[in-house]
Coordinates of C-alpha atoms in Angstrom, one line a residue:
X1 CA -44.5 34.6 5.7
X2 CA -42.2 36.0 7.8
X3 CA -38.3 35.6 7.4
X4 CA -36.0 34.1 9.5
X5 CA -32.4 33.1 9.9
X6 CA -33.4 29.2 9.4
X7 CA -35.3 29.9 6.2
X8 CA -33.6 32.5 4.9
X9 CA -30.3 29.6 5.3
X10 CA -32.2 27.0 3.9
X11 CA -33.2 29.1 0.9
X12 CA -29.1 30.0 0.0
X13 CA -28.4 26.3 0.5
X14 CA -31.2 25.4 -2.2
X15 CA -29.3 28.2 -4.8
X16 CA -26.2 26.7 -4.2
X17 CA -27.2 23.7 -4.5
X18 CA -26.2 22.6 -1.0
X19 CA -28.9 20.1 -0.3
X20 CA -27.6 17.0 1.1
X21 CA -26.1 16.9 5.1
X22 CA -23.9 14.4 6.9
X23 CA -24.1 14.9 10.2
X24 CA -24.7 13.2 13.7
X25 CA -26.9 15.7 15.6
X26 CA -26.8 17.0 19.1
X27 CA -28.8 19.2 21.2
X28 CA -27.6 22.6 20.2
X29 CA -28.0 21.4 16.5
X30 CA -31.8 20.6 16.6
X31 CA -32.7 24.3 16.7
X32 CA -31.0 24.7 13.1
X33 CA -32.4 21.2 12.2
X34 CA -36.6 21.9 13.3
X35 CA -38.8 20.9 10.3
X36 CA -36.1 19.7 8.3
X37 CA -37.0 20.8 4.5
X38 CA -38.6 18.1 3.0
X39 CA -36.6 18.5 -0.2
X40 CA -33.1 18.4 1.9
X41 CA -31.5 15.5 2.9
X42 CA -29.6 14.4 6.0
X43 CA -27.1 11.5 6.1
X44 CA -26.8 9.8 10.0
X45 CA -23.3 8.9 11.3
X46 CA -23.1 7.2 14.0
X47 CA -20.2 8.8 15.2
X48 CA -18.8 12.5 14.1
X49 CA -15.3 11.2 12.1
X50 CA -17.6 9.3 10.3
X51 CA -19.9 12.0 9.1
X52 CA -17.0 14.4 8.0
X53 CA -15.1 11.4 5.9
X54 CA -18.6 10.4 4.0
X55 CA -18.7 14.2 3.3
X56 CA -15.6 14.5 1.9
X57 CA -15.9 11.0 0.0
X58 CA -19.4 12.6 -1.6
X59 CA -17.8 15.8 -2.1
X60 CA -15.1 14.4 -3.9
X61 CA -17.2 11.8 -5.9
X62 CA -19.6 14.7 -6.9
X63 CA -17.5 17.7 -7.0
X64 CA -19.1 19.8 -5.4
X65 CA -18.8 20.7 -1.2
X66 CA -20.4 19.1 0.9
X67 CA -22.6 19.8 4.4
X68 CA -21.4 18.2 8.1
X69 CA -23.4 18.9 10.8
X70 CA -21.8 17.7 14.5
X71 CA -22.3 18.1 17.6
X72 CA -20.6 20.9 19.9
X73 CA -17.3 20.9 21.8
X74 CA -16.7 17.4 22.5
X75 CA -18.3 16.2 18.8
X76 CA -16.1 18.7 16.8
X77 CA -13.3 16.5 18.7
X78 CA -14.6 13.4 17.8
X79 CA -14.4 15.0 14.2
X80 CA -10.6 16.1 14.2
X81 CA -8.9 13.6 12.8
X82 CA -10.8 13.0 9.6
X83 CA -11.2 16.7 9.7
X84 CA -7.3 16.9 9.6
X85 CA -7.5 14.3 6.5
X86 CA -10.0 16.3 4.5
X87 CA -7.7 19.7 5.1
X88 CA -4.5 17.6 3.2
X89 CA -7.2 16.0 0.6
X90 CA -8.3 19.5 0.0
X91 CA -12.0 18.7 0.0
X92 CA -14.1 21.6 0.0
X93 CA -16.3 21.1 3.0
X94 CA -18.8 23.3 5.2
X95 CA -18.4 22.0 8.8
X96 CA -20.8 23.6 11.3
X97 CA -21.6 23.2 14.6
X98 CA -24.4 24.1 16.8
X99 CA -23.2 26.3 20.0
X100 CA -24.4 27.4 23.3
X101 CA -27.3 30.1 23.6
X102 CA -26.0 33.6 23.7
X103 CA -27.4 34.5 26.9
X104 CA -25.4 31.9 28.6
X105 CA -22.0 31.7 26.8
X106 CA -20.7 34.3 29.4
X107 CA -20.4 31.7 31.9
X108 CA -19.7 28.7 29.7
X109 CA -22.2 26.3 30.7
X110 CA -22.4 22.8 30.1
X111 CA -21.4 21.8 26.6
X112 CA -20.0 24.8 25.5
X113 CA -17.5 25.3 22.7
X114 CA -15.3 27.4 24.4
X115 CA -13.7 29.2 21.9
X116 CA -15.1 27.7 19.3
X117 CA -13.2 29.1 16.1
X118 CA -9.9 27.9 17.9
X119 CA -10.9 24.2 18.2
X120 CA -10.8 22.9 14.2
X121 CA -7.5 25.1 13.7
X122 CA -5.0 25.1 11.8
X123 CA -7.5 21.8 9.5
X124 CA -10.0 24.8 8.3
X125 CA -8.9 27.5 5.6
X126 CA -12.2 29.7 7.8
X127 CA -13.4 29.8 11.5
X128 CA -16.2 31.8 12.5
X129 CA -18.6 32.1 15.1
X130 CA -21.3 35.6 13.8
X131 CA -21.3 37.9 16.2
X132 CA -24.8 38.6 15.5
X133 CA -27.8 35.9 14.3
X134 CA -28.3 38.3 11.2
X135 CA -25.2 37.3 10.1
X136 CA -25.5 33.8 9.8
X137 CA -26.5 33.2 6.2
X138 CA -23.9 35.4 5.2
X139 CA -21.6 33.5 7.1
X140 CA -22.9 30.2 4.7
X141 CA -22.3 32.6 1.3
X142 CA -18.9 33.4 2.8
X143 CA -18.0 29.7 3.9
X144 CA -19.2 28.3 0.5
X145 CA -16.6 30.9 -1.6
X146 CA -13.7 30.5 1.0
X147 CA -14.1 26.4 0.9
X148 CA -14.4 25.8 -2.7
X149 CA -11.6 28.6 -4.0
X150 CA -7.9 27.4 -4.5
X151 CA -6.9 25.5 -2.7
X152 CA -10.3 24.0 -2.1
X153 CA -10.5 22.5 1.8
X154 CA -13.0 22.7 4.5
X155 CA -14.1 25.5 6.6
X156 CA -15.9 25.5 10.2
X157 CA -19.0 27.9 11.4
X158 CA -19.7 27.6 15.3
X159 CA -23.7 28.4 15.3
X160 CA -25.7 29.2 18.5
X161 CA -28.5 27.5 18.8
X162 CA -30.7 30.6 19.4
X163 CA -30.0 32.3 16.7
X164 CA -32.5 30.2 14.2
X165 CA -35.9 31.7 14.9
X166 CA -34.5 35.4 14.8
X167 CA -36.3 37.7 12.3
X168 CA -34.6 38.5 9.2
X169 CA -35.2 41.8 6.5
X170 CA -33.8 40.2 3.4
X171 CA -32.8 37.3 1.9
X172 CA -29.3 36.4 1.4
X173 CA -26.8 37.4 -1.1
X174 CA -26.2 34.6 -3.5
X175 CA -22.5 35.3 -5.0
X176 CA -20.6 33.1 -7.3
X177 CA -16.8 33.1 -7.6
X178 CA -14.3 31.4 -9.3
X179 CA -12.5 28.3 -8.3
X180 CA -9.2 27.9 -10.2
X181 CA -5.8 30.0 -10.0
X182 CA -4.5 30.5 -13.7
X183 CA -0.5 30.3 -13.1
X184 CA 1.7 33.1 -14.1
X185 CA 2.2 33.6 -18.0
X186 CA 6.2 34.9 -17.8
X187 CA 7.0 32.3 -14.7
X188 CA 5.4 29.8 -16.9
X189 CA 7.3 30.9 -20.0
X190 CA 10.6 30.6 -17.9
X191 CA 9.5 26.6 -16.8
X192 CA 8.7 25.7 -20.7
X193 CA 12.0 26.6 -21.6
X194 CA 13.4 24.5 -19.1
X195 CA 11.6 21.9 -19.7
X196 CA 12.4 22.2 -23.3
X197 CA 16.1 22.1 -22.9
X198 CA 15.8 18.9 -21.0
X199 CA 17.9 15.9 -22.1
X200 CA 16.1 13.5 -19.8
X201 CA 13.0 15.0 -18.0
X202 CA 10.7 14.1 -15.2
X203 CA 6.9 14.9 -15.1
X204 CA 5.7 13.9 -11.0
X205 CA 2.1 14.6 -11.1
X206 CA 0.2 14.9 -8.0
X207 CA -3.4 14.4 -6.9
X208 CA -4.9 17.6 -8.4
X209 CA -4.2 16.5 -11.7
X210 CA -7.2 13.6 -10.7
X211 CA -9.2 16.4 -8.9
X212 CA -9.0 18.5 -12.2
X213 CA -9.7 16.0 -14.8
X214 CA -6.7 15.9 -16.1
X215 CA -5.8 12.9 -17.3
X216 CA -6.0 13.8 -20.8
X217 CA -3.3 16.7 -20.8
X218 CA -1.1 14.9 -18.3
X219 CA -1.1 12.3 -21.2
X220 CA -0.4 14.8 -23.7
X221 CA 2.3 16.5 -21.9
X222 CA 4.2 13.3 -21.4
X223 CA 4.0 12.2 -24.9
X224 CA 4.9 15.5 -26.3
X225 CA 7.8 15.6 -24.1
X226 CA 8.3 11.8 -24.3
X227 CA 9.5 12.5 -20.5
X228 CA 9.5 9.7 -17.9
X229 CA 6.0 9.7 -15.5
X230 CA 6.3 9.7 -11.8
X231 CA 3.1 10.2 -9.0
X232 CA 4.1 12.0 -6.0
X233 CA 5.5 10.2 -3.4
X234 CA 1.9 8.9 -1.0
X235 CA -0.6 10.2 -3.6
X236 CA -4.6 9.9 -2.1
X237 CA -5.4 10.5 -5.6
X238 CA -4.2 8.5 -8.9
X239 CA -2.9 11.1 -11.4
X240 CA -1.7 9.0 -14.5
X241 CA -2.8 6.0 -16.2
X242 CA -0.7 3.6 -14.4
X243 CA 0.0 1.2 -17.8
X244 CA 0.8 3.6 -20.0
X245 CA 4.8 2.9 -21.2
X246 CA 5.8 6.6 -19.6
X247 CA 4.6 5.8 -16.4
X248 CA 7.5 4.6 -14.0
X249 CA 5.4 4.3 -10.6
X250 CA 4.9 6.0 -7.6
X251 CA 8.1 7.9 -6.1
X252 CA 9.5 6.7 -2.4
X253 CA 8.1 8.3 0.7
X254 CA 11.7 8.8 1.8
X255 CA 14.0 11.5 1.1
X256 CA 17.3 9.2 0.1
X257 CA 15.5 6.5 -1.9
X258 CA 12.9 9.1 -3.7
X259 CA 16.5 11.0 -4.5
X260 CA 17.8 7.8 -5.5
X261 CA 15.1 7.2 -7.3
X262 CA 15.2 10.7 -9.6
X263 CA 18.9 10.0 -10.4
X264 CA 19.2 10.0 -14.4
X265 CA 16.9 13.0 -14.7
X266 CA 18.3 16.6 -15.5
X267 CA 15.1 18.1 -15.1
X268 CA 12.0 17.5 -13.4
X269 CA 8.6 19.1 -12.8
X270 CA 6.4 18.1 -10.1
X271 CA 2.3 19.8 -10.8
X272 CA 0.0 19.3 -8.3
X273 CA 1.5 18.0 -4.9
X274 CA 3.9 18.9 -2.3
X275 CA 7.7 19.1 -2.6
X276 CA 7.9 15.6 -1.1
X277 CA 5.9 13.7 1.1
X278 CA 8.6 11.9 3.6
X279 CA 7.8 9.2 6.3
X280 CA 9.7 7.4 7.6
X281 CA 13.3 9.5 7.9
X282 CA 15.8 8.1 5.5
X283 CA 19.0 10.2 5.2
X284 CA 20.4 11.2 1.8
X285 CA 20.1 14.8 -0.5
X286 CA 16.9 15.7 -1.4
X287 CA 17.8 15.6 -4.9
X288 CA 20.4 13.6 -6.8
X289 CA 23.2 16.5 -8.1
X290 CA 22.3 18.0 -11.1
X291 CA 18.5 18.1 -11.3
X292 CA 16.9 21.1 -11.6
X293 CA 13.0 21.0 -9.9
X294 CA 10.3 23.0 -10.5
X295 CA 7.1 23.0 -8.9
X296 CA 3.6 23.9 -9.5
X297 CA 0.8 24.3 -6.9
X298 CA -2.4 26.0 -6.8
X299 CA -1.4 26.5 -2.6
X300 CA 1.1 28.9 -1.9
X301 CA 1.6 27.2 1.7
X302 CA 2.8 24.6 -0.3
X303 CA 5.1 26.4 -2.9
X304 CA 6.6 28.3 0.3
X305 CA 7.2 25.2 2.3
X306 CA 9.3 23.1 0.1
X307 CA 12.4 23.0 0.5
X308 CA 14.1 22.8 -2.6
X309 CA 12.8 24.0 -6.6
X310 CA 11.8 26.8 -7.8
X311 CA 7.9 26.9 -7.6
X312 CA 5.0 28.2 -9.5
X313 CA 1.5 28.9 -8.1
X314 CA -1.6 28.1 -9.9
X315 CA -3.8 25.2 -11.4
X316 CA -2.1 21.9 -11.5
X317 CA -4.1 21.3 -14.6
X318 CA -4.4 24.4 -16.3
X319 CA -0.3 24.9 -15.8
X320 CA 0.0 21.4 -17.8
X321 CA -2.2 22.9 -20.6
X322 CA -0.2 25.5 -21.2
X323 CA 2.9 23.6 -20.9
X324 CA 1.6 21.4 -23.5
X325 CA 1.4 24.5 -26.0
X326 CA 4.8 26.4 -24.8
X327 CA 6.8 23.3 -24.4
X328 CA 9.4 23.1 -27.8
X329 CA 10.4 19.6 -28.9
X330 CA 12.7 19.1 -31.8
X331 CA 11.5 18.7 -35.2
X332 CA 11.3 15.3 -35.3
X333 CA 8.4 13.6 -32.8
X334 CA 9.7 12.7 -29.4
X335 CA 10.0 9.3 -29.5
X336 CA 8.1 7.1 -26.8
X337 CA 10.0 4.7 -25.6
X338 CA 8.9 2.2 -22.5
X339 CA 10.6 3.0 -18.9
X340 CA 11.1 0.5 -16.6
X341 CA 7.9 0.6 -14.3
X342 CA 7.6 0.1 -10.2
X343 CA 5.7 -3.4 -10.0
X344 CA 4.1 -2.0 -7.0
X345 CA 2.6 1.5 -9.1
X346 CA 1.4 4.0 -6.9
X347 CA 2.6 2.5 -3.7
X348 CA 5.7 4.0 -2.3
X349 CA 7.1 0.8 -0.8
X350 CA 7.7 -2.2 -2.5
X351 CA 5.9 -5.1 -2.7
X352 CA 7.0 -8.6 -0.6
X353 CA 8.5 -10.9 -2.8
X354 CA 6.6 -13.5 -3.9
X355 CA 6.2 -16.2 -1.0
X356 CA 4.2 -19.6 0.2
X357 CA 3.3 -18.7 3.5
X358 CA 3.8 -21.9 6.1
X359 CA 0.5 -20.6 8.2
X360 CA -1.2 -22.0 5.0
X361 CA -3.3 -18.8 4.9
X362 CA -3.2 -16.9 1.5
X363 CA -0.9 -14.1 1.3
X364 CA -2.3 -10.4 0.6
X365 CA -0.9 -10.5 -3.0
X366 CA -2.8 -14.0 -3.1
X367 CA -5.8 -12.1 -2.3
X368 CA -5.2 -8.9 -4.3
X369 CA -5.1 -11.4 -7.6
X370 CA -8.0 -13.2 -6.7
X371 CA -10.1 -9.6 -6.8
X372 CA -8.4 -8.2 -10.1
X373 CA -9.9 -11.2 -11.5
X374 CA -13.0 -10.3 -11.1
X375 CA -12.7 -6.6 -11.1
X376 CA -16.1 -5.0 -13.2
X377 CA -15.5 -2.5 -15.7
X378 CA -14.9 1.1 -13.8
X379 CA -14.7 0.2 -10.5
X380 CA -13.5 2.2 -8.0
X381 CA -11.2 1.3 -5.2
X382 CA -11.0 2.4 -1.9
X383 CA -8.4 1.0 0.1
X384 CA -7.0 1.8 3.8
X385 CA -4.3 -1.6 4.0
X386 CA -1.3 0.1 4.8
X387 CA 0.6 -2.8 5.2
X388 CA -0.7 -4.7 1.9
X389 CA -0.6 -1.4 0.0
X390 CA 1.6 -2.5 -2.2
X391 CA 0.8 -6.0 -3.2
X392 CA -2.6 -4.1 -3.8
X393 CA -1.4 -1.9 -6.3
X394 CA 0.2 -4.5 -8.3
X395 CA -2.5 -6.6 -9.0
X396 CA -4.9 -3.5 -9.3
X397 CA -3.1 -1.2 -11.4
X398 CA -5.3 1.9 -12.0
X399 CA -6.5 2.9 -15.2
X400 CA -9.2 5.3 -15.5
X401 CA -10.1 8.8 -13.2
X402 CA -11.3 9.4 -10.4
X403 CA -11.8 5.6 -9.4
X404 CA -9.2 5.5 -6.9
X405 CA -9.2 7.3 -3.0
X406 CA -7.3 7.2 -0.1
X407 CA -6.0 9.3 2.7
X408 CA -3.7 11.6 2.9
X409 CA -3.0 12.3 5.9
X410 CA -2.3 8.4 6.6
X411 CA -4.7 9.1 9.6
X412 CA -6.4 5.6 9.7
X413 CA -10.2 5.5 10.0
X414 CA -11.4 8.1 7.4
X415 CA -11.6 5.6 4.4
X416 CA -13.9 2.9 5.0
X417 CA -16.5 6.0 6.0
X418 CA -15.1 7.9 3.0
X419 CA -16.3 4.9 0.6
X420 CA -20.0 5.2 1.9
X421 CA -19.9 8.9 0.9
X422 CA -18.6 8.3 -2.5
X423 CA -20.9 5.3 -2.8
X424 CA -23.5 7.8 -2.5
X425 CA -22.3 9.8 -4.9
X426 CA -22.1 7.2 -7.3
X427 CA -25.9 7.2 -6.5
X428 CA -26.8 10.6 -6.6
X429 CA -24.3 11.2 -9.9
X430 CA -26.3 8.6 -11.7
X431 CA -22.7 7.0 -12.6
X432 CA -23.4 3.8 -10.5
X433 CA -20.3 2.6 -10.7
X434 CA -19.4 -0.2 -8.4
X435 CA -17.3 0.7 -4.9
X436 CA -14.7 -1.8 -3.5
X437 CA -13.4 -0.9 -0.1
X438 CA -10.1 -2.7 1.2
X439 CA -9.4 -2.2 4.6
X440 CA -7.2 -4.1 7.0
X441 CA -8.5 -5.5 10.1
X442 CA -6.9 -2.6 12.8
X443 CA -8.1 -0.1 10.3
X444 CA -11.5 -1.5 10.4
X445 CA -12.1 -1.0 13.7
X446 CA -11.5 3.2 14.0
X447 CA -14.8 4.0 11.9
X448 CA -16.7 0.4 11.8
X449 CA -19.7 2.4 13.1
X450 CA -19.9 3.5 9.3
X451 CA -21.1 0.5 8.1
X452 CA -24.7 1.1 9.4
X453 CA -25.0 4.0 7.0
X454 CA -23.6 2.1 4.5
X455 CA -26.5 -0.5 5.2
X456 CA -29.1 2.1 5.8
X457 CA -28.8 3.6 2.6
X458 CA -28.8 0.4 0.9
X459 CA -25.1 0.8 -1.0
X460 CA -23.7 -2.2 -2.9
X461 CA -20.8 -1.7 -1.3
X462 CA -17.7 -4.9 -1.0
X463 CA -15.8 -4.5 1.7
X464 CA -13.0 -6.9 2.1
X465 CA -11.5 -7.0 5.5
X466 CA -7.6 -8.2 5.4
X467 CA -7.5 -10.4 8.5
X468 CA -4.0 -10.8 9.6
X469 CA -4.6 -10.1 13.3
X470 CA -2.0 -7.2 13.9
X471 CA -1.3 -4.0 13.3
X472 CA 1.6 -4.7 10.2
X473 CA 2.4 -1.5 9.2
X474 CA 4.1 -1.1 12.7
X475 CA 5.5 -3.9 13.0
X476 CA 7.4 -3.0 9.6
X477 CA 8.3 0.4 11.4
X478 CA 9.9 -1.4 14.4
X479 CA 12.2 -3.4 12.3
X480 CA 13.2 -0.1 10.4
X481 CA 13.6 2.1 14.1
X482 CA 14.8 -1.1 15.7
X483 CA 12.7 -1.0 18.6
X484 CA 12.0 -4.9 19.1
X485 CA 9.5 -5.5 22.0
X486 CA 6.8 -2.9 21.6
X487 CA 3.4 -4.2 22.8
X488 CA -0.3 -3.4 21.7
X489 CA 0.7 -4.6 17.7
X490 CA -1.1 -7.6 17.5
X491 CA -4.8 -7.6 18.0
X492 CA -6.2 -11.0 18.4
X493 CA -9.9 -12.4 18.8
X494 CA -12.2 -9.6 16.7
X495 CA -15.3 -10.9 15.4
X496 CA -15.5 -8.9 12.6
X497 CA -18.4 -10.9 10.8
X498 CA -20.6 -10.6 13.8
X499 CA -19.6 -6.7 13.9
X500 CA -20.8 -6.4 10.6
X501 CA -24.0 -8.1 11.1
X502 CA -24.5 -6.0 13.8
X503 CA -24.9 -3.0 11.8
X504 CA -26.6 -4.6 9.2
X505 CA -24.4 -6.2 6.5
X506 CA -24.4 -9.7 5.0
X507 CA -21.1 -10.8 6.5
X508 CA -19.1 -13.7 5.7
X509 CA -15.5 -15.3 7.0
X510 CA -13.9 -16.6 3.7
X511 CA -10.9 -18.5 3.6
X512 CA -11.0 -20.0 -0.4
X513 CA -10.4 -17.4 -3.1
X514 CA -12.6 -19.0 -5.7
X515 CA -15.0 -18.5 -3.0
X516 CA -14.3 -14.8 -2.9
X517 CA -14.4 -14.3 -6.0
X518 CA -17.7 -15.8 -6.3
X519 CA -19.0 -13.4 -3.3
X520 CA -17.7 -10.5 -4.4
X521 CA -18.9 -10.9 -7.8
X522 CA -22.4 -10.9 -5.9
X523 CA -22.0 -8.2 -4.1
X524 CA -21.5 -5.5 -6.7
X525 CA -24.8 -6.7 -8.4
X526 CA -26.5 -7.2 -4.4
X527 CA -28.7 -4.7 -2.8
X528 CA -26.5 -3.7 0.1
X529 CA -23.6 -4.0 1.8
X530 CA -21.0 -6.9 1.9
X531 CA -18.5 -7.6 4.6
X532 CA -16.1 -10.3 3.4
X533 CA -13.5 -11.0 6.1
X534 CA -10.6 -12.4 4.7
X535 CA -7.9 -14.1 6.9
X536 CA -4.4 -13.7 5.3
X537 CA -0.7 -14.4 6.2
X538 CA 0.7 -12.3 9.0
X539 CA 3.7 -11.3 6.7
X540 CA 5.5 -8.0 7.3
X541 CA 6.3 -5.9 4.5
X542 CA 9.4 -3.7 3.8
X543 CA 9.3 -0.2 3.6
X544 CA 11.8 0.9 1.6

């Protein structure tokens, strides 16, 4: 049988193992996509951000990359956004897609990607277009390696669409390489002893500690040390057990209160995130006088951009292992003693006080309560609620890996698609563990279209839908920039139980919590999708 670029492709996919696509194809894709492999299979989006946020959620549910096939030009547009959150969440993803024929991208016909390696920049660690169609399963070999070594992230190959049938001489070159930075032994050696002259020390753990499996030396660490627990300020990822007595919450996404916040502390580390997430602009130092920072990151862009500490690059997980072993403590134990935790955890606002609402609508904390009640054993949460965020995390403290996700870009609209993909790889894992996906009613509407995959694929997914008919999180950004009387923040008179039943969910408007619990005890044990709309008080929540 003769060899050609599409089956030479198909065969390096199979030895890497890359044989699942999400895509939503177009016509300079079906040329790649002809007699799709029977033992390959391709996930519809109805809509391009939606196929790169279910790849990244199954990427990151699995742990290995993913596949996203869109359309050309105006589809790799469509696919920016969530492409932009899968670059920050450092998801190893291969985005490809199709391209004009060779003969005619001199003129730049219709549907061209005109420079096409420019278009997903600077969101891709890779952009390449092969100058030749021989090169194009070398191009895969090379994508795979570049998205999955540190830092992991996605990476983008534009692929003419004549290029498929071409013969080939060989099959490709399957390489493996490795996908972890060991840090520095002597820069190491110089943090430990810091650390172990510490009088009152800070561990802020970041989202790679989750992405590792880390948990367990994070743990470790902190007991050893017997040093107060932070997560980075807007983590997507939770990296600590939030009830263990060391943890002390989620630090501020502002530079004066996370300072504030850090005060006390003579030394701290932070191992696996950015030195700091900050939004909104709140004045003040970036530290409080006195403390020293370090910082660990497997992405030197990271190390190089933050503007105060002295930084480290390698594993986030494999630093905190060898901290554990170089880090001194006196001769007696540490002693662990109980810091006073955030109510809100890994939110980096605070919660609203506790209120009756005169609307006589349930508040979001009213809500949140209602759910942790029936929460099943190792469920995983999903939530895009920006403005509830923190009510959320109080009632739903989390306390196992890898069962909570967001964004972090805060780019709305990538995790309600995002929960179908790690749905999915709950599925194709064999875990089965059961997905709960928040979202609030303006950030239901920027990816809705996922919901039909979610249908089609038959995922006992619950989505609850906060219902409070604006768009809060701005509203609590006006107050803060004092900019009373900007329109477009309330969004009135969405149907969102008839949009879900459009695409295929049970739906339901549900106004009693005992009610809600009821249905969304149901729905993890159903055999689909549930959309429970849930209309709440239209409260607007501080942000610092």
């Amino acid at each position: 049988m003769t060899m050609t670029v599409r089956s030479v492709t198909y065969d390096l996919l199979r030895q890497l193992g890359l044989t699942t696509f999400f895509g939503n194809p177009g016509s300079t894709e079906e040329t790649f996509l002809k007699d799709f492999p029977a033992d390959f299979t391709y996930h519809l989006a109805l809509q391009e951000a939606s196929a790169i946020a279910m790849a990244d959620g199954y990427a990151q549910a699995t742990g290995k990359p993913a596949l996203v096939n869109v359309h050309t030009a105006a589809g790799l547009g469509n696919a920016m956004g969530n492409l932009i959150t899968a670059a920050l969440n450092k998801t190893p993803l291969i985005v490809t897609a199709g391209q004009q024929t060779r003969e005619m991208l001199l003129m730049e016909p219709w549907l061209t990607n005109v420079e096409a390696t420019r278009l997903p920049q600077p969101w891709v660690k890779w952009s390449y277009e092969p100058s030749r169609a021989e090169d194009v399963p070398g191009a895969f070999m090379r994508a795979c390696a570049t998205a999955m070594q540190a830092p992991c992230g996605p990476v983008f190959l534009s692929l003419p669409l004549d290029d498929w049938d071409k013969p080939m001489q060989a099959p490709a070159v399957v390489r493996t390489v490795s996908h972890r930075i060991a840090p520095d032994p002597a820069r190491l050696m110089e943090f430990a002893e810091i650390l172990s002259a510490a009088r009152s020390p800070a561990l802020i753990f970041g989202a790679a500690i989750d992405r590792g499996n880390g948990w367990d030396v994070a743990v470790a660490l902190a007991e050893k040390m017997g040093a107060t627990v932070y997560a980075a300020p807007a983590s997507e990822r939770a990296p600590f057990p939030e009830t263990h007595p060391l943890y002390a919450g989620g630090l501020p996404f502002a530079k004066g209160p996370l300072s504030a916040r850090l005060k006390g502390h003579d030394v701290a580390i932070v191992i696996g995130a950015p030195v700091f997430r900050y939004y909104p602009w709140v004045p003040g130092e970036y530290l409080p006088e006195g403390l020293h920072l370090l910082h660990i990151s497997d992405d030197p862009a990271e190390t190089a951009r933050a503007p105060v500490g002295d930084s480290l690059v390698g594993d986030a997980v494999l630093a905190t292992q060898a901290l554990l072993h170089l880090v001194h403590t006196p001769e007696a134990p540490a002693t662990v003693s109980a810091v006073t935790p955030a109510p809100h955890h890994l939110a980096p606002q605070p919660a609203h006080p506790p209120h009756q609402d005169a609307s006589g609508l349930p508040t979001a904390a009213d809500v949140f309560a209602a759910l942790a009640d029936v929460r099943p054993e190792h469920a995983v949460l999903v939530e895009e609620s920006p403005s509830n965020l923190a009510d959320l995390h109080r009632a739903w403290p989390i306390t196992e890996p890898a069962t909570f996700f967001t964004f972090a870009s805060g780019g709305l609209g990538w995790n309600l698609p995002a929960s179908v993909g790690i749905a999915l790889g709950e599925r194709d894992t064999g875990r089965h563990r059961p997905v709960l996906m928040v979202v609030g009613d303006g950030s239901f509407q920027y990816s809705v279209q996922a919901l039909w995959s979610a249908a089609q694929n038959n995922l006992p997914i619950v989505f609850i839908v906060m219902r409070n008919g604006q768009y809060g999180i701005l509203k609590s950004f006006a107050r803060l920039e004092e900019t009373p009387g900007v329109p477009g923040l309330d969004i009135p008179d969405i149907d969102i139980v008839s949009l879900a039943r459009g695409y295929g969910c049970a739906a339901e408007r549900i106004t009693n919590l005992d009610t809600l619990k009821a249905q969304v005890k149901a729905g993890f044990s159903g055999a689909g999708p549930v959309v429970l709309e849930v209309p709440i008080a239209p409260t607007i929540p501080p942000l610092i």
